[in-house]
Short mmCIF file of C-alpha atoms and ligand atoms in Angstrom, two decimals:
data_model
loop_
_atom_site.label_atom_id
_atom_site.label_comp_id
_atom_site.label_asym_id
_atom_site.label_seq_id
_atom_site.Cartn_x
_atom_site.Cartn_y
_atom_site.Cartn_z
CA UNK Z 1289 -89.12 -4.11 215.30
CA UNK Z 1290 -92.47 -3.66 213.80
CA UNK Z 1291 -95.09 -4.03 216.11
CA UNK Z 1292 -97.18 -6.37 213.78
CA UNK Z 1293 -93.68 -8.75 213.79
CA UNK Z 1294 -93.81 -8.34 217.56
CA UNK Z 1295 -97.29 -9.32 217.91
CA UNK Z 1296 -96.90 -12.41 215.38
CA UNK Z 1297 -94.03 -13.61 217.27
CA UNK Z 1298 -95.77 -13.46 220.74
CA UNK Z 1299 -98.79 -15.28 219.11
CA UNK Z 1300 -96.34 -17.76 217.60
CA UNK Z 1301 -94.67 -18.37 221.38
CA UNK Z 1302 -98.34 -19.60 222.43
CA UNK Z 1303 -98.81 -22.22 219.45
CA UNK Z 1304 -97.91 -25.88 220.55
CA UNK Z 1305 -98.24 -26.30 216.80
CA UNK Z 1306 -95.07 -24.11 216.31
CA UNK Z 1307 -93.47 -25.16 219.42
CA UNK Z 1308 -93.17 -28.80 218.19
CA UNK Z 1309 -91.78 -27.52 214.67
CA UNK Z 1310 -89.39 -24.79 216.44
CA UNK Z 1311 -88.14 -27.31 218.88
CA UNK Z 1312 -87.40 -30.09 216.65
CA UNK Z 1313 -85.00 -28.05 214.18
CA UNK Z 1314 -81.33 -28.88 214.79
CA UNK Z 1315 -79.83 -25.30 215.10
CA UNK Z 1316 -82.58 -24.13 217.82
CA UNK Z 1317 -80.29 -25.75 220.63
CA UNK Z 1318 -77.45 -23.91 219.74
CA UNK Z 1319 -79.12 -20.51 219.53
CA UNK Z 1320 -81.14 -21.06 222.63
CA UNK Z 1321 -78.02 -21.60 224.47
CA UNK Z 1322 -77.03 -18.13 224.26
CA UNK Z 1323 -80.19 -17.55 226.78
CA UNK Z 1324 -80.91 -20.58 228.10
CA UNK Z 1325 -78.37 -22.13 230.55
CA UNK Z 1326 -79.07 -25.99 229.94
CA UNK Z 1327 -81.60 -28.51 230.49
CA UNK Z 1328 -80.04 -30.02 234.02
CA UNK Z 1329 -79.99 -28.90 237.23
CA UNK Z 1330 -76.30 -29.15 237.43
CA UNK Z 1331 -75.73 -27.18 234.47
CA UNK Z 1332 -77.85 -24.43 235.46
CA UNK Z 1333 -75.70 -24.42 238.97
CA UNK Z 1334 -72.70 -24.41 237.16
CA UNK Z 1335 -73.64 -21.37 235.60
CA UNK Z 1336 -74.85 -19.70 238.62
CA UNK Z 1337 -71.35 -20.74 240.22
CA UNK Z 1338 -69.72 -18.89 237.84
CA UNK Z 1339 -72.18 -15.83 237.79
CA UNK Z 1340 -71.37 -15.57 241.77
CA UNK Z 1341 -67.81 -15.78 241.38
CA UNK Z 1342 -67.70 -12.54 239.36
CA UNK Z 1343 -69.54 -10.76 241.78
CA UNK Z 1344 -73.35 -11.11 240.55
CA UNK Z 1345 -76.29 -12.55 242.28
CA UNK Z 1346 -78.42 -14.95 240.65
CA UNK Z 1347 -82.22 -15.74 240.16
CA UNK Z 1348 -82.90 -19.22 238.70
CA UNK Z 1349 -86.03 -20.10 236.73
CA UNK Z 1350 -87.03 -23.48 235.85
CA UNK Z 1351 -88.93 -23.00 232.48
CA UNK Z 1352 -92.30 -24.17 231.69
CA UNK Z 1353 -95.76 -22.25 231.57
CA UNK Z 1354 -99.45 -22.58 231.28
CA UNK Z 1355 -99.65 -25.96 232.23
CA UNK Z 1356 -103.05 -27.69 232.67
CA UNK Z 1357 -101.96 -30.72 234.01
CA UNK Z 1358 -101.95 -31.61 237.65
CA UNK Z 1359 -99.18 -34.29 237.65
CA UNK Z 1360 -96.80 -31.77 235.40
CA UNK Z 1361 -97.56 -29.11 238.18
CA UNK Z 1362 -96.71 -31.37 240.90
CA UNK Z 1363 -93.12 -32.43 238.96
CA UNK Z 1364 -92.31 -28.78 238.16
CA UNK Z 1365 -92.67 -27.99 242.40
CA UNK Z 1366 -90.60 -31.26 242.66
CA UNK Z 1367 -87.88 -29.86 239.82
CA UNK Z 1368 -87.72 -26.67 242.22
CA UNK Z 1369 -87.17 -28.74 245.30
CA UNK Z 1370 -84.19 -30.59 243.83
CA UNK Z 1371 -82.94 -27.27 242.73
CA UNK Z 1372 -83.30 -25.28 245.92
CA UNK Z 1373 -81.63 -28.23 247.89
CA UNK Z 1374 -78.47 -27.92 245.44
CA UNK Z 1375 -78.47 -23.80 245.87
CA UNK Z 1376 -78.69 -24.20 249.26
CA UNK Z 1377 -75.21 -26.38 249.54
CA UNK Z 1378 -73.57 -23.21 247.83
CA UNK Z 1379 -71.72 -20.84 250.38
CA UNK Z 1380 -73.62 -17.97 249.37
CA UNK Z 1381 -77.03 -19.40 250.53
CA UNK Z 1382 -77.71 -16.83 253.09
CA UNK Z 1383 -79.94 -17.27 256.29
CA UNK Z 1384 -79.66 -14.30 257.87
CA UNK Z 1385 -83.20 -12.76 258.24
CA UNK Z 1386 -83.04 -9.15 257.15
CA UNK Z 1387 -79.74 -9.59 254.72
CA UNK Z 1388 -80.09 -9.52 251.07
CA UNK Z 1389 -80.00 -13.22 249.76
CA UNK Z 1390 -77.73 -13.53 246.49
CA UNK Z 1391 -79.59 -16.80 245.69
CA UNK Z 1392 -83.16 -16.52 244.48
CA UNK Z 1393 -85.48 -18.74 242.45
CA UNK Z 1394 -88.07 -17.28 239.90
CA UNK Z 1395 -91.30 -19.03 239.46
CA UNK Z 1396 -94.48 -18.46 237.38
CA UNK Z 1397 -97.69 -19.61 238.81
CA UNK Z 1398 -99.35 -20.94 235.63
CA UNK Z 1399 -96.45 -23.25 235.76
CA UNK Z 1400 -97.74 -24.49 239.17
CA UNK Z 1401 -101.05 -24.96 237.94
CA UNK Z 1402 -102.65 -21.41 237.96
CA UNK Z 1403 -104.35 -22.52 234.79
CA UNK Z 1404 -106.04 -25.69 235.98
CA UNK Z 1405 -109.94 -25.27 235.49
CA UNK Z 1406 -111.40 -25.79 238.47
CA UNK Z 1407 -109.04 -25.06 241.12
CA UNK Z 1408 -106.37 -23.44 239.67
CA UNK Z 1409 -105.87 -20.42 242.06
CA UNK Z 1410 -105.75 -22.63 245.30
CA UNK Z 1411 -103.39 -25.34 243.62
CA UNK Z 1412 -100.62 -22.57 242.53
CA UNK Z 1413 -100.82 -21.08 245.85
CA UNK Z 1414 -100.56 -24.50 247.66
CA UNK Z 1415 -97.30 -25.01 245.39
CA UNK Z 1416 -95.98 -21.65 245.69
CA UNK Z 1417 -96.19 -22.27 249.59
CA UNK Z 1418 -94.19 -25.73 249.36
CA UNK Z 1419 -91.25 -23.76 247.06
CA UNK Z 1420 -91.44 -20.72 249.24
CA UNK Z 1421 -90.68 -23.11 252.59
CA UNK Z 1422 -88.08 -24.89 250.85
CA UNK Z 1423 -86.30 -22.06 249.96
CA UNK Z 1424 -86.90 -20.08 253.25
CA UNK Z 1425 -84.91 -23.58 254.76
CA UNK Z 1426 -82.12 -23.02 252.16
CA UNK Z 1427 -81.36 -19.46 252.62
CA UNK Z 1428 -82.74 -18.34 248.99
CA UNK Z 1429 -85.55 -15.79 248.21
CA UNK Z 1430 -88.17 -16.48 245.74
CA UNK Z 1431 -90.00 -14.06 243.15
CA UNK Z 1432 -93.06 -14.71 241.62
CA UNK Z 1433 -93.00 -14.03 237.63
CA UNK Z 1434 -95.58 -11.57 235.59
CA UNK Z 1435 -97.66 -13.60 232.82
CA UNK Z 1436 -100.25 -12.47 231.01
CA UNK Z 1437 -102.82 -9.56 232.16
CA UNK Z 1438 -105.80 -11.92 232.86
CA UNK Z 1439 -103.45 -13.83 235.39
CA UNK Z 1440 -102.34 -10.29 237.31
CA UNK Z 1441 -104.99 -10.41 239.88
CA UNK Z 1442 -104.74 -13.96 240.93
CA UNK Z 1443 -101.06 -13.30 241.27
CA UNK Z 1444 -100.81 -10.67 243.39
CA UNK Z 1445 -103.57 -12.29 245.54
CA UNK Z 1446 -101.37 -15.18 246.02
CA UNK Z 1447 -98.26 -13.28 246.80
CA UNK Z 1448 -100.25 -10.91 249.33
CA UNK Z 1449 -101.40 -14.09 250.74
CA UNK Z 1450 -97.89 -15.86 251.06
CA UNK Z 1451 -96.42 -12.66 252.36
CA UNK Z 1452 -98.02 -13.41 255.81
CA UNK Z 1453 -95.64 -16.39 255.99
CA UNK Z 1454 -92.74 -15.46 253.53
CA UNK Z 1455 -92.79 -11.56 253.89
CA UNK Z 1456 -89.66 -11.29 251.81
CA UNK Z 1457 -91.42 -12.76 249.06
CA UNK Z 1458 -90.53 -10.76 245.59
CA UNK Z 1459 -92.88 -10.16 242.91
CA UNK Z 1460 -92.92 -8.70 239.28
CA UNK Z 1461 -94.97 -5.48 238.02
CA UNK Z 1462 -94.98 -4.66 234.44
CA UNK Z 1463 -94.75 -0.95 233.38
CA UNK Z 1464 -96.70 -1.34 230.21
CA UNK Z 1465 -99.88 -2.39 232.29
CA UNK Z 1466 -102.02 0.71 232.70
CA UNK Z 1467 -102.73 -0.56 236.14
CA UNK Z 1468 -99.31 -0.88 237.23
CA UNK Z 1469 -98.33 2.69 238.82
CA UNK Z 1470 -101.33 2.11 241.24
CA UNK Z 1471 -100.38 -1.38 242.06
CA UNK Z 1472 -96.63 0.12 242.96
CA UNK Z 1473 -98.28 2.34 245.19
CA UNK Z 1474 -100.26 -0.44 247.18
CA UNK Z 1475 -97.44 -2.91 246.96
CA UNK Z 1476 -94.27 -0.69 247.92
CA UNK Z 1477 -94.37 -1.22 251.78
CA UNK Z 1478 -91.96 -2.08 254.06
CA UNK Z 1479 -90.07 -5.18 253.02
CA UNK Z 1480 -91.74 -5.62 250.21
CA UNK Z 1481 -89.49 -6.71 246.78
CA UNK Z 1482 -90.94 -5.63 243.59
CA UNK Z 1483 -88.86 -6.41 240.48
CA UNK Z 1484 -90.11 -3.81 237.62
CA UNK Z 1485 -89.89 -4.81 234.18
CA UNK Z 1486 -91.26 -3.39 230.87
CA UNK Z 1487 -93.65 -6.26 229.99
CA UNK Z 1488 -93.14 -9.40 227.71
CA UNK Z 1489 -96.45 -10.34 226.37
CA UNK Z 1490 -98.91 -9.15 223.61
CA UNK Z 1491 -101.34 -7.01 225.50
CA UNK Z 1492 -104.44 -5.00 224.07
CA UNK Z 1493 -104.63 -1.22 224.08
CA UNK Z 1494 -107.34 -1.53 226.80
CA UNK Z 1495 -105.17 -3.01 229.66
CA UNK Z 1496 -101.73 -2.05 228.16
CA UNK Z 1497 -99.43 1.03 227.02
CA UNK Z 1498 -98.27 -0.19 223.40
CA UNK Z 1499 -96.11 2.72 222.37
CA UNK Z 1500 -92.57 2.23 223.64
CA UNK Z 1501 -92.13 5.96 224.86
CA UNK Z 1502 -95.39 5.38 226.58
CA UNK Z 1503 -94.39 2.56 228.27
CA UNK Z 1504 -90.82 3.96 229.16
CA UNK Z 1505 -92.63 6.85 230.95
CA UNK Z 1506 -94.81 4.29 232.73
CA UNK Z 1507 -91.43 2.47 234.07
CA UNK Z 1508 -89.93 5.81 235.09
CA UNK Z 1509 -93.21 6.61 237.25
CA UNK Z 1510 -93.26 3.47 238.56
CA UNK Z 1511 -89.80 3.42 239.58
CA UNK Z 1512 -90.10 6.96 241.21
CA UNK Z 1513 -92.85 5.14 243.30
CA UNK Z 1514 -90.85 2.28 244.03
CA UNK Z 1515 -87.71 4.02 244.95
CA UNK Z 1516 -89.62 6.46 247.16
CA UNK Z 1517 -91.33 3.30 248.66
CA UNK Z 1518 -90.23 1.38 251.98
CA UNK Z 1519 -89.34 -1.71 250.06
CA UNK Z 1520 -86.78 -3.05 247.92
CA UNK Z 1521 -86.62 -1.87 244.33
CA UNK Z 1522 -85.48 -4.40 241.44
CA UNK Z 1523 -84.68 -2.74 238.44
CA UNK Z 1524 -85.00 -5.24 235.53
CA UNK Z 1525 -84.14 -3.72 232.45
CA UNK Z 1526 -81.25 -3.85 229.77
CA UNK Z 1527 -82.40 -0.39 228.37
CA UNK Z 1528 -79.19 1.95 228.86
CA UNK Z 1529 -81.84 4.84 229.22
CA UNK Z 1530 -83.67 3.27 231.96
CA UNK Z 1531 -80.82 2.41 234.08
CA UNK Z 1532 -79.13 5.82 233.76
CA UNK Z 1533 -82.63 7.31 234.87
CA UNK Z 1534 -82.84 4.53 237.61
CA UNK Z 1535 -79.36 5.78 238.87
CA UNK Z 1536 -80.78 9.27 239.36
CA UNK Z 1537 -83.82 7.99 241.10
CA UNK Z 1538 -82.43 5.72 243.50
CA UNK Z 1539 -80.06 8.98 244.22
CA UNK Z 1540 -82.65 11.55 244.60
CA UNK Z 1541 -84.53 9.15 246.92
CA UNK Z 1542 -80.83 8.66 248.91
CA UNK Z 1543 -80.67 4.79 248.63
CA UNK Z 1544 -77.38 3.22 249.44
CA UNK Z 1545 -76.35 0.53 246.92
CA UNK Z 1546 -77.86 -2.20 249.33
CA UNK Z 1547 -81.13 -1.01 249.19
CA UNK Z 1548 -82.10 -1.34 245.35
CA UNK Z 1549 -80.47 -3.84 242.49
CA UNK Z 1550 -80.12 -4.03 239.11
CA UNK Z 1551 -81.25 -7.30 237.30
CA UNK Z 1552 -80.82 -8.57 233.83
CA UNK Z 1553 -81.72 -11.95 232.14
CA UNK Z 1554 -78.83 -14.25 231.21
CA UNK Z 1555 -77.01 -13.91 227.81
CA UNK Z 1556 -78.22 -10.08 227.43
CA UNK Z 1557 -75.66 -7.36 227.94
CA UNK Z 1558 -72.97 -9.13 230.01
CA UNK Z 1559 -70.67 -6.71 229.87
CA UNK Z 1560 -72.95 -4.00 231.08
CA UNK Z 1561 -74.08 -6.19 234.08
CA UNK Z 1562 -70.05 -6.32 235.01
CA UNK Z 1563 -69.74 -2.97 234.67
CA UNK Z 1564 -72.57 -2.03 237.15
CA UNK Z 1565 -71.39 -4.90 239.43
CA UNK Z 1566 -67.73 -3.35 239.38
CA UNK Z 1567 -69.16 -0.27 240.32
CA UNK Z 1568 -70.42 -1.87 243.56
CA UNK Z 1569 -74.01 -2.11 242.60
CA UNK Z 1570 -76.17 -5.41 243.42
CA UNK Z 1571 -76.73 -7.00 239.96
CA UNK Z 1572 -79.07 -10.43 239.61
CA UNK Z 1573 -78.66 -12.24 236.46
CA UNK Z 1574 -82.33 -14.40 235.85
CA UNK Z 1575 -80.85 -17.72 234.73
CA UNK Z 1576 -83.72 -19.86 232.83
CA UNK Z 1577 -83.15 -23.46 232.33
CA UNK Z 1578 -85.00 -26.88 231.35
CA UNK Z 1579 -86.56 -28.38 228.17
CA UNK Z 1580 -89.47 -26.31 227.75
CA UNK Z 1581 -87.48 -23.13 226.55
CA UNK Z 1582 -90.01 -22.21 223.41
CA UNK Z 1583 -92.15 -19.66 225.22
CA UNK Z 1584 -89.09 -17.87 226.85
CA UNK Z 1585 -87.07 -17.86 223.90
CA UNK Z 1586 -89.51 -16.58 221.52
CA UNK Z 1587 -90.54 -13.56 223.64
CA UNK Z 1588 -86.51 -12.82 223.80
CA UNK Z 1589 -87.02 -12.82 219.56
CA UNK Z 1590 -89.88 -10.51 219.76
CA UNK Z 1591 -87.55 -8.15 221.80
CA UNK Z 1592 -85.14 -7.55 219.19
CA UNK Z 1593 -84.53 -7.87 215.53
CA UNK Z 1594 -80.95 -8.90 215.99
CA UNK Z 1595 -82.09 -11.91 217.86
CA UNK Z 1596 -84.33 -13.23 215.13
CA UNK Z 1597 -81.94 -12.54 212.53
CA UNK Z 1598 -79.31 -14.54 214.31
CA UNK Z 1599 -81.92 -17.49 214.53
CA UNK Z 1600 -82.75 -17.13 211.25
CA UNK Z 1601 -79.14 -17.33 210.09
CA UNK Z 1602 -78.71 -20.24 212.25
CA UNK Z 1603 -81.38 -21.91 210.15
CA UNK Z 1604 -80.00 -20.69 206.54
CA UNK Z 1605 -76.57 -22.30 207.76
CA UNK Z 1606 -74.57 -19.24 207.88
P1 FDA A 3008 -85.61 -2.85 225.62
O1 FDA A 3008 -86.51 -4.28 225.06
O2 FDA A 3008 -86.04 -1.53 225.17
O3 FDA A 3008 -84.09 -2.80 225.36
C1 FDA A 3008 -83.15 -2.34 225.62
C2 FDA A 3008 -82.14 -2.43 224.98
O4 FDA A 3008 -81.69 -3.55 225.89
C3 FDA A 3008 -82.18 -3.08 223.48
O5 FDA A 3008 -81.73 -2.16 222.59
C4 FDA A 3008 -80.85 -3.99 223.44
O6 FDA A 3008 -79.43 -3.47 223.80
C5 FDA A 3008 -81.05 -4.83 224.96
N1 FDA A 3008 -81.89 -6.17 224.93
C6 FDA A 3008 -83.23 -5.98 225.43
N2 FDA A 3008 -83.76 -7.21 225.33
C7 FDA A 3008 -82.96 -7.81 224.70
C8 FDA A 3008 -83.03 -8.90 223.97
N3 FDA A 3008 -83.81 -9.96 223.94
N4 FDA A 3008 -81.76 -9.58 223.65
C9 FDA A 3008 -80.93 -8.60 223.37
N5 FDA A 3008 -80.84 -7.51 223.69
C10 FDA A 3008 -81.86 -7.01 224.42
N6 FDA A 3008 -91.11 -9.89 231.43
C11 FDA A 3008 -92.50 -10.17 232.12
O7 FDA A 3008 -93.78 -9.80 231.31
N7 FDA A 3008 -92.68 -10.89 232.91
C12 FDA A 3008 -91.62 -11.00 233.88
O8 FDA A 3008 -91.66 -11.65 235.07
C13 FDA A 3008 -90.55 -10.58 233.23
N8 FDA A 3008 -89.26 -11.12 234.14
C14 FDA A 3008 -87.84 -10.21 234.04
C15 FDA A 3008 -87.17 -10.56 234.61
C16 FDA A 3008 -85.65 -9.85 234.60
C17 FDA A 3008 -84.76 -9.96 235.31
C18 FDA A 3008 -85.41 -9.22 233.27
C19 FDA A 3008 -84.50 -8.39 232.76
C20 FDA A 3008 -86.72 -8.94 232.53
C21 FDA A 3008 -87.86 -9.68 232.76
N9 FDA A 3008 -88.91 -9.61 231.73
C22 FDA A 3008 -90.31 -9.70 232.11
C23 FDA A 3008 -88.79 -8.93 230.43
C24 FDA A 3008 -88.83 -7.64 230.25
O9 FDA A 3008 -90.33 -7.50 230.60
C25 FDA A 3008 -88.65 -7.14 228.67
O10 FDA A 3008 -89.34 -7.67 227.65
C26 FDA A 3008 -87.06 -6.91 228.53
O11 FDA A 3008 -86.60 -7.19 229.80
C27 FDA A 3008 -86.82 -6.47 227.49
O12 FDA A 3008 -87.06 -4.86 227.98
P2 FDA A 3008 -85.89 -3.85 228.28
O13 FDA A 3008 -86.24 -3.02 229.75
O14 FDA A 3008 -84.68 -4.85 228.66
O15 FDA A 3008 -85.71 -2.83 227.40
#
């Protein structure tokens, strides 16, 4: 996909006007269901159970981001409590300290109030603390998603603080950011869980690599740091070249298969997820659900021309 089209789609992902238009299109729901596992807790838990039966782990994201409304941020925390309680009733909920937990939720701090004008950082930290406490009691993990680069310092500071109470709290790092190799070195200590992805936002050249080859090279350097580190690397990519290189990196670091995991998004490369799991690897599927699918969906369109073509064909009725 041309860099221009990708930038345009990522700009569209942040337009409230386009969101209103696209979410009203009658075909949107059908196309979106390829990437989003429904709108209700029951629907996403049912999808999670299917994936767990196939030998994969799961991480569930209640969709929403960039809220500037405290009530909405509180409602998101409540939604996570309901979700965590439902997941905690599954037999895979794991309360053994130190064990790899098959069940996880992923959270975006901007959905928890991080963008509130005065005290966003503190509000998001308190809300994330509440979610972590509920997850701990239910035998689940939490990982904090990475959003655009203006939030990275605040997000990593919150994760550092919360890890005092919840040492298993995971965080996402984006290989396209120039700072990330250094962040990997700083964060790959004992018990850390780092989900390494390429990065999905439209970032300026000043802070991010924009050339695909440079992003891939950065990913491999970061992966090398994480594999050699003392934590639990989570290799979040669908890219065959990255997955092959990751296998070599963890082998070189003499990691056993329970000392790292592969992660992919729901609806993308399902057969590859199953192949990796059948080989004995830990594979976790990131499953988004909820009504606020627009931003997530537009980022998936921006990643791959075939997804955009599929959406446009559905719009044209063919
Ligand atoms: P790349 O984009 O190079 O794709 C390689 C191949 O994978 C493609 O050729 C295609 O076969 C397949 N593929 C990739 N994307 C596809 C798509 N949308 N539809 C169909 N096929 C596709 N980003 C972020 O900024 N913050 C975050 O918190 C997260 N969290 C996260 C969690 C997990 C578990 C994953 C897997 C990814 C994220 N991401 C993310 C998204 C990530 O940054 C990146 O945008 C996508 O994973 C696409 O990059 P790939 O590494 O898959 O490679």
